[in-house]
Amino acid sequence: MELSHDLPDSTDWIDTSLPAFEPLEAALRCEVCKEFYNNPVITSCSHTFCSLCIRRCIGADGKCPACKSACQADKLMPNIAVREVVTKFQEARSKALELARKDKEDSETSVGARKRKVEEAELDEEEPVRQTRARQTRRSARRGETAGTDDAPFVILDSEEEKDGDYLPEGMAKCPICQELMKAHLVFDHVNTCTGEPGDRSTRSRKPSSFPTALQTRPKEPTPPTSRLSGLNYAMLTESALKKKLRDLGIPSTGSKALLIRRHQEWLNIYNSNCDASDAVRKSKRELLRELDEWERTQGGNANTKESYVMKKDFDGQGHAMAHKSQFDDLIANARKRAKAVQKSEPEGKTTREPNQEPQQQPHVDQSTTTQAPHPSTAPPPADAPAARPYEHNESALSTIKAKVDEANRTDSAFPSLSCEKSSSNDRAAKEAEMSEETTLGFQDPFRSPSRKVPMFALPAEPVCDVDSSTAIQ
Amino acid sequence: MTSSASKRLFKEYKGLSSDPPEGITAGPVTEDDMFLWEALIQGPEGTPFEGGVFPAELKFPKDYPLAPPKMKFLVDVWHPNVYPNGEVCISILHPPGDDPMHYEQASERWSPIQSVEKILISVMSMLAEPNDESPANVDAARMWREKRDEYERIVRGNVKKSLGL
Ligand SMILES: [Zn+2]
Ligand SMILES: [Zn+2]
Ligand SMILES: [Zn+2]
């Protein structure tokens, strides 16, 4: 839960009373970066992306990522409508999400109480004198759903009306600046003198300003964007000429020619996408230089170090590790069950390539249906099944495995042998004893282990032994 | 401070964790490096890979999603589209610019709007339906074409081996 607050994305809506907002929000996000459209632009093929994202894509292969048709950076046009929708949606998001979550919780905790509330609300609705068709329709529709057919003739499930969330009494209008409700014919006069009060709810003055509010009543005329930079013919430029160009632009001019070119291209992407920004959010050159520096550290000349350190503070790694672990466990548990079924049908000591093993798939399927083992892809393992968490008990297996893997890595073989030699049951018993000790690596807490590579390909190797033991115990 | 690549990878990870496709699990190996993932893919039903769980690693480039990751199985996978070293060779893992398999449609290849999830699903369906037109493993491709029984026997053997049987 906390996670979704830290890293908002469209899936936040799934568990609310407004799951339909999930696809809505997804549609307001760029398909390249998965963020809300930032300075959206539309291509000549009518696809919309963040300006910076599409510029980088075009720089990489000259094509629209959505439809693969040829694209040119100088044909990109700001998509102002999308920009506005995204901005307003973001402004409304947290409140809406909060309400939708609360609504869901309420309805889950007290369905009965909630129903009562709705009925009271409906009674209240009888009172007001002003009633538009929209409201009547909605009320009737609701009654039609819950109470039965008394109102049937009036139940008009008009989707247009239903969408009318911003109910305004007849003849009334809202000031677009201060959101105040007033008689419609007064709005135009009011707007001319509106100070943005009360509550400074004006969405137009997003940034606090020292100007007297009276001067902000009208949005300032948009200033023309600074003109875009054009590309260079790098082949025609010597390294020193290119360096001079970069110095003239005020960006770093160190590094090889290849790096100079990449840096210049990225600067064009950053600079030109800023030209596609609305005036309210257009950045200063200083900020752009900071972005170039960020690029330099992650992809440019200083990009040797590993990153994603940020995630640590934003991300409940433990929570995800747990979720992740249980998914791995489920997969492994399922495979293990089937393996168990296979093994029962198979005489010991058989090697994998013996020809008479061929018909074995049939019996194996049969067995897995006759034992309580569910089919891996149709059902999760039953919670009480002994095999559901195979690694809970054999955690010390990892040390053996680790040794094996180390050995495999040392010999530098492309295929570390994963086969667990079919040895005598004595050997297996010994191994099992070893396994029943501590294990804290791998699936127990994937994020703690230095690398899950070890358990990743070692763990599937071991369950066999465990299979035997659990079979024996049963 | 982080790159757009790791942010995007993180979002994909979050999506995959909260709503994983059937038979597929994937995530970064450690929290400290979003650019190295591991994945487990279940062998599709009705194929000789059925019953197996195949671990693989995914390495993402710093400019992801402009360029695709590389994917490599960490166990033996005998398959026309898997190199003997485990590297997976399918169209979605190839950037549009480079076309080692000339028959490929540009539309099947990598694009920044593709995703880890789509890759893993493609790999799952690759296991079920090999493409032997320009194989990564020539021997496996020939065997798949000419001696299907033997091919399937080897695959089943690898499945058991990967489970330690
Ligand atoms: Zn974007
Ligand atoms: Zn397009
Ligand atoms: Zn206009």
XYZ file of C-alpha atoms and ligand atoms in Angstrom:
642
model
C 0.000 0.000 0.000
C 2.667 2.499 0.995
C 4.398 1.565 -2.187
C 1.709 2.896 -4.410
C 1.969 6.242 -2.688
C 5.661 6.385 -3.340
C 5.504 5.263 -6.917
C 2.177 6.240 -8.289
C 1.035 4.361 -11.329
C -2.208 3.394 -12.929
C -2.503 0.156 -10.971
C -3.200 2.231 -7.873
C -6.806 2.410 -8.999
C -7.363 -1.316 -9.222
C -8.201 -1.788 -5.585
C -10.523 1.179 -5.260
C -14.145 1.834 -5.993
C -13.041 3.344 -9.312
C -11.181 0.548 -11.129
C -12.190 2.139 -14.419
C -9.656 4.842 -13.650
C -6.876 2.356 -14.162
C -7.122 2.333 -17.962
C -7.941 6.036 -17.896
C -4.730 6.837 -16.104
C -2.776 4.399 -18.258
C -3.993 6.355 -21.269
C -2.562 9.527 -19.768
C 0.875 7.998 -19.454
C 3.601 7.827 -22.048
C 4.180 4.361 -23.399
C 7.916 4.844 -23.438
C 8.627 6.031 -19.902
C 5.315 5.025 -18.238
C 5.143 8.432 -16.564
C 2.396 10.968 -17.064
C 2.993 12.681 -20.381
C 5.596 15.332 -19.854
C 5.494 18.013 -22.542
C 3.458 15.752 -24.815
C 3.968 16.092 -28.543
C 2.154 14.445 -31.409
C 3.995 12.805 -34.273
C 3.095 12.992 -37.941
C 1.605 9.494 -37.482
C -0.659 10.927 -34.738
C 0.974 9.148 -31.822
C 1.661 11.059 -28.652
C 4.704 10.762 -26.395
C 6.678 12.927 -24.033
C 8.738 15.273 -26.117
C 11.977 14.001 -24.619
C 10.995 10.330 -25.019
C 10.090 10.556 -28.687
C 13.140 12.695 -29.433
C 15.350 10.027 -27.907
C 13.537 7.314 -29.872
C 13.932 9.237 -33.084
C 17.577 9.716 -32.272
C 17.942 5.956 -31.861
C 16.197 4.706 -34.987
C 14.151 7.472 -36.589
C 10.883 5.629 -36.016
C 7.713 6.007 -34.044
C 7.852 3.400 -31.276
C 4.128 2.732 -31.561
C 3.693 2.175 -35.278
C 7.278 2.044 -36.577
C 6.650 4.629 -39.247
C 9.401 7.100 -39.988
C 9.409 10.125 -37.712
C 11.242 13.425 -37.755
C 11.973 15.516 -34.726
C 11.183 18.746 -36.540
C 7.657 17.517 -37.341
C 6.713 17.084 -33.702
C 3.977 19.393 -32.473
C 2.997 20.058 -28.859
C -0.216 18.232 -28.029
C -1.774 20.954 -25.955
C -5.064 19.213 -25.204
C -3.314 16.147 -23.837
C -1.000 18.361 -21.835
C -3.968 20.114 -20.221
C -5.814 16.879 -19.501
C -2.752 15.348 -17.902
C -2.083 18.417 -15.780
C -5.637 18.607 -14.535
C -5.818 14.887 -13.925
C -2.658 15.011 -11.860
C -4.038 17.879 -9.829
C -7.185 15.905 -9.111
C -5.512 12.554 -8.652
C -4.559 12.303 -5.020
C -7.877 13.529 -3.694
C -9.803 11.298 -6.060
C -7.661 8.299 -5.211
C -8.055 8.938 -1.521
C -11.823 9.087 -1.815
C -11.984 6.041 -4.052
C -9.884 4.034 -1.624
C -11.914 5.145 1.322
C -15.094 4.393 -0.525
C -13.916 0.870 -1.222
C -12.873 0.353 2.380
C -16.157 1.663 3.683
C -18.161 -0.542 1.401
C -16.126 -3.537 2.442
C -16.254 -2.900 6.160
C -19.915 -2.048 6.473
C -22.061 -2.893 3.548
C -25.206 -2.625 5.584
C -24.403 0.717 7.111
C -23.523 2.025 3.717
C -26.797 0.975 2.206
C -28.590 2.836 4.931
C -26.597 5.936 4.177
C -27.503 5.759 0.532
C -31.145 5.480 1.390
C -30.952 8.497 3.646
C -29.226 10.401 0.908
C -32.014 9.494 -1.424
C -34.573 10.749 1.035
C -32.678 13.988 1.333
C -32.760 14.353 -2.363
C -36.514 14.605 -2.275
C -36.186 17.965 -0.507
C -34.340 20.344 -2.798
C -36.483 22.450 -5.035
C -33.995 22.628 -7.858
C -33.787 19.313 -9.549
C -32.346 18.799 -12.928
C -33.124 15.878 -15.101
C -29.620 14.645 -14.507
C -30.157 14.272 -10.853
C -33.556 12.701 -11.165
C -32.233 10.257 -13.660
C -29.385 9.280 -11.471
C -31.549 8.783 -8.480
C -34.026 6.735 -10.456
C -31.286 4.681 -11.925
C -29.873 3.937 -8.538
C -33.225 2.944 -7.260
C -33.727 0.802 -10.291
C -30.609 -1.112 -9.416
C -31.284 -1.610 -5.760
C -34.909 -1.219 -4.889
C -36.735 -2.856 -7.714
C -39.057 -1.814 -10.444
C -41.317 0.842 -8.936
C -39.559 3.550 -10.832
C -38.991 1.457 -13.867
C -40.499 3.853 -16.384
C -38.123 6.562 -15.239
C -35.000 4.506 -15.237
C -33.014 6.009 -18.000
C -29.499 4.717 -17.907
C -28.162 7.605 -19.829
C -24.424 7.365 -19.759
C -24.050 11.034 -20.561
C -26.013 11.940 -17.494
C -24.230 9.413 -15.353
C -20.901 10.941 -16.173
C -22.079 14.249 -14.866
C -20.031 14.175 -11.701
C -19.748 17.920 -11.457
C -23.326 18.639 -10.723
C -24.399 22.238 -11.092
C -27.797 23.482 -10.133
C -29.741 24.906 -13.010
C -28.811 28.450 -13.916
C -25.657 28.314 -11.863
C -22.056 28.278 -13.000
C -18.645 28.006 -11.466
C -15.951 30.626 -11.781
C -13.117 28.912 -13.577
C -10.613 30.759 -11.418
C -11.891 30.608 -7.858
C -14.376 27.736 -8.372
C -17.074 29.739 -6.647
C -20.678 28.910 -7.514
C -22.745 31.815 -8.833
C -25.546 32.718 -11.180
C -24.448 31.963 -14.698
C -24.942 35.476 -16.090
C -22.688 36.900 -13.410
C -19.732 34.716 -14.179
C -18.301 36.767 -17.004
C -18.228 39.965 -14.999
C -16.890 38.114 -12.034
C -14.017 36.573 -13.948
C -12.732 40.011 -14.852
C -12.350 40.928 -11.217
C -11.779 37.531 -9.656
C -8.873 37.563 -7.244
C -8.522 33.841 -7.148
C -9.900 33.765 -3.617
C -11.263 31.964 -1.727
C -8.731 29.370 -0.758
C -6.496 30.212 -3.676
C -7.990 27.361 -5.647
C -7.040 28.910 -8.896
C -5.460 26.270 -11.060
C -3.962 28.890 -13.276
C -1.510 30.275 -10.820
C 0.268 27.070 -10.021
C 3.340 28.701 -8.683
C 3.265 31.114 -5.814
C 3.989 34.571 -7.006
C 4.788 37.865 -5.421
C 2.550 39.731 -7.845
C -0.593 41.176 -6.335
C -3.334 38.685 -6.991
C -5.322 41.264 -8.895
C -2.680 41.223 -11.585
C -3.100 37.511 -12.022
C -6.746 37.539 -12.933
C -6.021 36.776 -16.540
C -3.564 34.192 -17.630
C -0.580 35.929 -19.120
C -0.195 35.772 -22.834
C 1.908 32.795 -23.793
C 5.414 33.771 -24.682
C 6.699 32.160 -27.826
C 8.916 29.215 -27.004
C 12.597 29.736 -27.451
C 13.594 28.517 -30.847
C 14.678 24.926 -31.193
C 18.251 23.955 -31.857
C 19.015 22.152 -35.072
C 21.245 19.158 -35.552
C 24.829 19.185 -36.728
C 26.401 17.200 -39.498
C 28.878 15.455 -37.266
C 30.735 13.817 -40.123
C 31.699 17.241 -41.433
C 33.070 18.422 -38.112
C 36.495 17.731 -36.734
C 36.717 16.884 -33.091
C 38.028 20.317 -32.198
C 35.336 22.068 -34.243
C 32.738 19.957 -32.450
C 34.277 20.841 -29.107
C 33.957 24.497 -29.946
C 30.278 24.021 -30.856
C 29.655 22.387 -27.489
C 31.506 25.166 -25.668
C 29.465 27.749 -27.537
C 26.295 25.994 -26.390
C 27.597 26.123 -22.843
C 27.749 22.368 -22.311
C 30.748 20.206 -21.326
C 33.213 19.597 -24.128
C 35.315 16.790 -22.710
C 35.621 13.255 -23.977
C 36.003 11.395 -27.230
C 34.304 12.534 -30.418
C 31.751 9.743 -30.016
C 30.877 10.999 -26.567
C 30.775 14.613 -27.777
C 28.267 13.560 -30.424
C 26.110 11.630 -27.993
C 26.198 14.525 -25.549
C 25.254 17.024 -28.214
C 22.369 14.832 -29.356
C 21.107 14.488 -25.815
C 21.402 18.230 -25.319
C 19.242 18.782 -28.388
C 16.690 16.314 -26.984
C 16.620 18.021 -23.605
C 16.691 21.552 -24.978
C 14.124 21.043 -27.726
C 11.712 19.106 -25.539
C 11.779 22.057 -23.165
C 10.564 24.167 -26.075
C 7.492 21.923 -26.190
C 6.675 22.698 -22.570
C 3.908 25.020 -21.529
C 5.072 28.396 -20.319
C 4.156 27.499 -16.761
C 6.619 24.636 -16.591
C 9.323 25.642 -19.017
C 12.684 25.160 -17.386
C 15.673 27.429 -17.160
C 18.898 26.568 -18.928
C 20.401 25.906 -15.552
C 17.848 23.165 -14.905
C 18.455 21.743 -18.343
C 22.164 21.594 -17.643
C 21.380 19.676 -14.487
C 19.436 17.181 -16.576
C 22.318 16.828 -18.964
C 24.536 16.179 -15.988
C 22.154 13.477 -14.842
C 22.354 11.888 -18.264
C 26.133 12.157 -18.090
C 26.140 10.186 -14.884
C 23.716 7.493 -15.969
C 24.388 7.053 -19.663
C 27.130 9.412 -20.714
C 30.780 9.783 -19.817
C 30.423 9.055 -16.103
C 28.087 6.120 -16.389
C 30.241 3.377 -14.980
C 28.755 3.080 -11.582
C 25.695 1.074 -10.815
C 22.643 2.979 -9.864
C 19.053 2.820 -8.788
C 20.079 3.818 -5.302
C 17.044 6.054 -5.277
C 14.775 3.137 -5.269
C 15.889 2.207 -1.818
C 14.190 5.089 -0.222
C 11.167 5.023 -2.462
C 10.657 1.362 -2.379
C 9.598 -1.117 0.202
C 12.076 -3.703 -0.959
C 11.148 -6.067 1.794
C 7.509 -6.048 0.832
C 8.285 -6.702 -2.766
C 10.793 -9.343 -1.875
C 8.122 -11.154 0.036
C 5.632 -10.946 -2.782
C 8.297 -11.945 -5.220
C 9.387 -14.830 -3.084
C 5.952 -16.285 -2.832
C 5.586 -16.171 -6.599
C 8.853 -17.993 -7.007
C 7.774 -20.423 -4.370
C 4.546 -21.113 -6.157
C 6.303 -21.800 -9.407
C 8.859 -24.022 -7.777
C 6.304 -25.759 -5.637
C 4.200 -26.559 -8.632
C 7.104 -27.824 -10.642
C 8.196 -29.818 -7.700
C 4.847 -31.477 -7.342
C 4.833 -32.534 -10.889
C 8.376 -33.698 -10.523
C 7.262 -35.776 -7.596
C 4.572 -37.330 -9.688
C 7.072 -38.037 -12.406
C 9.447 -39.612 -10.025
C 6.926 -41.987 -8.606
C 6.298 -43.320 -12.040
C 9.934 -43.744 -12.741
C 12.336 -46.401 -11.618
C 15.345 -45.081 -9.804
C 18.662 -44.593 -11.474
C 17.377 -43.841 -14.897
C 19.396 -41.342 -16.836
C 17.677 -38.561 -18.599
C 18.310 -39.618 -22.141
C 17.232 -43.205 -21.982
C 14.816 -43.902 -24.763
C 12.269 -45.772 -22.685
C 11.554 -42.676 -20.706
C 9.533 -41.292 -23.508
C 6.060 -42.499 -22.618
C 6.522 -41.076 -19.213
C 4.656 -37.886 -19.775
C 1.337 -39.643 -19.761
C 1.635 -41.359 -16.408
C 2.987 -38.189 -14.966
C -0.050 -36.234 -15.947
C -2.318 -38.935 -14.601
C -0.541 -39.004 -11.322
C -0.657 -35.334 -10.816
C -4.379 -35.408 -11.198
C -4.904 -38.354 -8.903
C -2.719 -36.971 -6.159
C -3.903 -33.682 -4.777
C -1.238 -31.835 -6.670
C -2.984 -29.164 -8.701
C -2.044 -28.422 -12.209
C 0.570 -25.690 -12.114
C -1.239 -23.331 -14.360
C -4.756 -23.920 -13.200
C -4.511 -23.671 -9.463
C -2.167 -22.398 -6.815
C -0.882 -25.018 -4.436
C -3.253 -25.607 -1.555
C -2.139 -23.684 1.464
C -1.986 -26.722 3.664
C -0.158 -28.933 1.223
C 3.153 -29.986 2.665
C 4.965 -29.108 -0.523
C 3.660 -25.572 -0.820
C 6.793 -23.983 0.601
C 9.565 -26.349 -0.252
C 12.290 -23.935 0.706
C 11.010 -23.120 4.099
C 12.601 -26.268 5.445
C 15.671 -26.941 3.415
C 17.244 -23.579 3.690
C 20.708 -24.860 4.366
C 20.653 -26.494 0.983
C 22.045 -23.293 -0.343
C 25.497 -23.815 1.040
C 25.843 -27.088 -0.824
C 24.392 -25.525 -3.896
C 26.596 -22.534 -3.637
C 29.652 -24.737 -3.559
C 28.401 -26.551 -6.600
C 27.777 -23.371 -8.458
C 31.092 -21.904 -7.476
C 32.740 -24.964 -8.828
C 30.797 -24.713 -12.032
C 31.759 -21.076 -12.360
C 35.385 -21.769 -11.622
C 35.630 -24.296 -14.420
C 34.019 -21.642 -16.554
C 31.660 -24.084 -18.124
C 28.806 -22.549 -19.994
C 26.474 -25.024 -18.397
C 26.947 -25.545 -14.752
C 25.734 -29.039 -14.239
C 22.473 -28.861 -12.453
C 21.842 -32.514 -12.278
C 21.693 -33.796 -8.810
C 23.375 -37.116 -9.189
C 21.080 -39.963 -8.598
C 22.907 -41.446 -5.708
C 21.994 -43.983 -3.146
C 19.289 -43.138 -0.708
C 21.897 -42.989 2.004
C 23.583 -40.152 0.242
C 20.317 -38.416 -0.168
C 19.460 -38.820 3.444
C 22.754 -37.257 4.359
C 22.090 -34.397 2.033
C 18.660 -33.884 3.451
C 19.987 -33.759 6.939
C 22.323 -31.077 5.792
C 19.455 -29.232 4.189
C 17.307 -29.086 7.258
C 19.611 -26.516 8.762
C 19.529 -22.786 8.358
C 19.023 -21.117 5.045
C 18.678 -17.437 4.791
C 19.724 -16.855 1.264
C 17.873 -16.823 -1.964
C 14.174 -17.213 -1.918
C 13.939 -16.487 1.725
C 14.875 -12.926 1.066
C 16.041 -12.414 -2.446
C 16.974 -8.813 -1.944
C 19.345 -9.480 0.852
C 21.486 -11.947 -0.962
C 24.322 -10.389 -2.903
C 23.061 -12.072 -5.998
C 20.198 -14.377 -6.496
C 21.974 -15.973 -9.348
C 23.097 -18.707 -7.084
C 19.753 -19.806 -5.728
C 18.189 -19.042 -9.069
C 19.726 -21.893 -10.852
C 20.720 -23.950 -7.960
C 17.398 -24.230 -6.245
C 15.570 -26.006 -8.981
C 18.333 -28.567 -8.798
C 17.787 -29.501 -5.218
C 14.110 -30.091 -4.737
C 14.499 -33.632 -5.929
C 16.268 -34.541 -2.810
C 13.674 -32.734 -0.834
C 10.961 -34.435 -2.791
C 12.283 -37.743 -1.676
C 12.436 -36.711 1.905
C 8.961 -35.277 1.982
C 7.677 -38.361 0.246
C 9.339 -40.467 2.864
C 7.962 -38.416 5.698
C 4.455 -38.600 4.429
C 18.894 10.700 -8.602
C 18.253 7.961 -11.071
C 18.009 7.444 -14.774
C 14.807 7.192 -16.715
C 15.840 3.628 -17.529
C 15.829 2.446 -13.947
C 12.626 4.306 -13.214
C 10.917 2.589 -16.063
C 12.366 -0.796 -15.069
C 11.105 -0.221 -11.609
C 7.605 0.491 -12.836
C 7.673 -2.673 -14.889
C 8.811 -4.600 -11.874
C 6.022 -3.185 -9.794
C 3.494 -4.097 -12.456
C 4.845 -7.620 -12.804
C 4.753 -8.144 -9.061
C 1.253 -6.876 -8.559
C -0.208 -8.640 -11.565
C 2.102 -11.403 -12.766
C 1.275 -13.247 -15.958
C 0.598 -16.918 -15.458
C 3.671 -19.071 -15.215
C 6.095 -16.152 -15.210
C 8.011 -14.511 -12.406
C 10.629 -11.834 -12.861
C 12.421 -9.151 -10.936
C 15.785 -7.561 -10.282
C 18.398 -9.805 -8.711
C 19.137 -7.202 -6.096
C 17.592 -3.945 -5.149
C 20.848 -2.194 -5.933
C 20.903 -2.910 -9.605
C 17.785 -2.496 -11.662
C 19.697 -3.546 -14.774
C 20.087 -7.230 -13.964
C 16.949 -9.296 -13.594
C 16.190 -12.897 -13.190
C 13.116 -14.663 -14.424
C 11.490 -18.026 -14.041
C 9.441 -19.301 -16.926
C 7.179 -22.290 -16.688
C 7.292 -24.749 -19.551
C 4.078 -24.365 -21.547
C 1.528 -27.143 -21.218
C 1.184 -29.650 -23.961
C 4.839 -29.249 -24.955
C 7.838 -31.320 -23.958
C 8.811 -28.349 -21.782
C 5.728 -28.912 -19.654
C 6.482 -29.370 -16.000
C 9.786 -27.536 -16.189
C 10.684 -24.219 -14.650
C 13.429 -22.422 -16.522
C 15.525 -19.772 -14.842
C 16.931 -17.033 -17.019
C 18.704 -13.739 -16.578
C 17.909 -10.472 -18.303
C 20.534 -7.771 -18.766
C 19.253 -4.319 -19.572
C 21.236 -1.650 -21.381
C 21.649 1.781 -19.814
C 19.480 3.309 -22.500
C 16.589 0.914 -21.939
C 13.888 0.997 -23.309
C 15.508 2.405 -26.443
C 17.399 -0.869 -26.773
C 16.158 -4.307 -25.641
C 17.654 -6.447 -22.892
C 19.604 -9.614 -23.513
C 18.125 -12.775 -22.181
C 19.939 -15.958 -21.300
C 18.700 -19.204 -19.854
C 20.677 -20.436 -16.888
C 19.929 -24.100 -17.563
C 20.204 -26.288 -20.651
C 17.448 -25.429 -23.073
C 17.531 -27.511 -26.224
C 15.627 -25.350 -28.650
C 16.101 -24.008 -32.187
C 15.971 -20.403 -30.968
C 18.276 -20.722 -27.986
C 22.029 -20.591 -28.486
C 24.041 -23.355 -26.870
C 25.204 -20.798 -24.285
C 21.605 -20.168 -23.285
C 21.119 -16.857 -25.041
C 17.640 -16.428 -26.435
C 17.286 -15.304 -30.032
C 13.792 -14.130 -30.893
C 12.547 -11.174 -32.838
C 11.301 -9.103 -29.912
C 14.840 -9.073 -28.495
C 16.235 -7.500 -31.649
C 16.242 -3.767 -32.138
C 14.605 -2.695 -35.394
C 17.921 -1.596 -36.823
C 19.643 -4.942 -36.618
C 18.112 -7.881 -38.373
C 20.005 -11.128 -38.096
C 16.829 -12.922 -39.093
C 15.916 -11.338 -42.351
C 12.399 -12.623 -42.495
C 11.467 -10.677 -39.417
C 8.787 -8.062 -39.635
C 9.867 -4.772 -38.123
C 6.650 -4.854 -36.150
C 7.727 -8.001 -34.303
C 10.965 -6.506 -33.170
C 11.895 -4.517 -30.140
C 10.430 -1.093 -29.678
C 10.476 1.137 -26.606
C 6.827 0.408 -26.020
C 7.508 -3.311 -25.607
C 8.116 -4.611 -22.108
C 9.694 -7.321 -20.016
C 6.317 -8.933 -19.700
C 5.904 -9.103 -23.465
C 9.385 -10.556 -23.843
C 8.740 -13.296 -21.322
C 5.395 -14.151 -22.846
C 7.045 -14.283 -26.272
C 9.696 -16.602 -24.903
C 7.046 -18.843 -23.433
C 5.323 -19.077 -26.761
C 8.678 -19.599 -28.461
C 9.161 -22.685 -26.299
C 5.864 -23.996 -27.586
C 6.400 -23.004 -31.206
C 10.008 -22.854 -32.350
C 10.900 -20.784 -35.362
C 13.428 -22.793 -37.305
C 13.895 -20.444 -40.231
C 17.112 -18.952 -38.971
C 17.958 -20.941 -35.903
C 20.340 -20.085 -33.115
C 20.916 -23.775 -32.485
C 21.227 -25.440 -35.882
C 21.392 -28.956 -34.495
C 18.316 -28.490 -32.381
C 16.495 -26.991 -35.348
C 17.392 -29.919 -37.579
C 16.363 -32.391 -34.932
C 13.120 -30.531 -34.345
C 12.370 -30.741 -38.058
C 13.534 -34.250 -38.742
C 13.509 -36.260 -35.550
C 10.825 -34.757 -33.388
C 10.799 -37.741 -31.028
C 14.439 -37.371 -30.243
C 14.087 -33.610 -29.846
C 11.303 -34.040 -27.357
C 13.219 -36.674 -25.465
C 16.150 -34.335 -25.001
C 13.891 -31.513 -23.961
C 12.171 -33.699 -21.393
C 15.540 -34.812 -20.184
C 16.574 -31.206 -19.690
C 13.361 -30.489 -17.875
C 14.128 -33.212 -15.416
C 17.711 -32.151 -15.159
C 16.693 -28.583 -14.405
C 14.481 -29.882 -11.631
C 17.328 -32.015 -10.405
C 15.746 -35.326 -11.334
Zn 7.637 9.550 -21.833
Zn 3.208 6.320 -34.864
Zn -7.053 26.625 -31.099
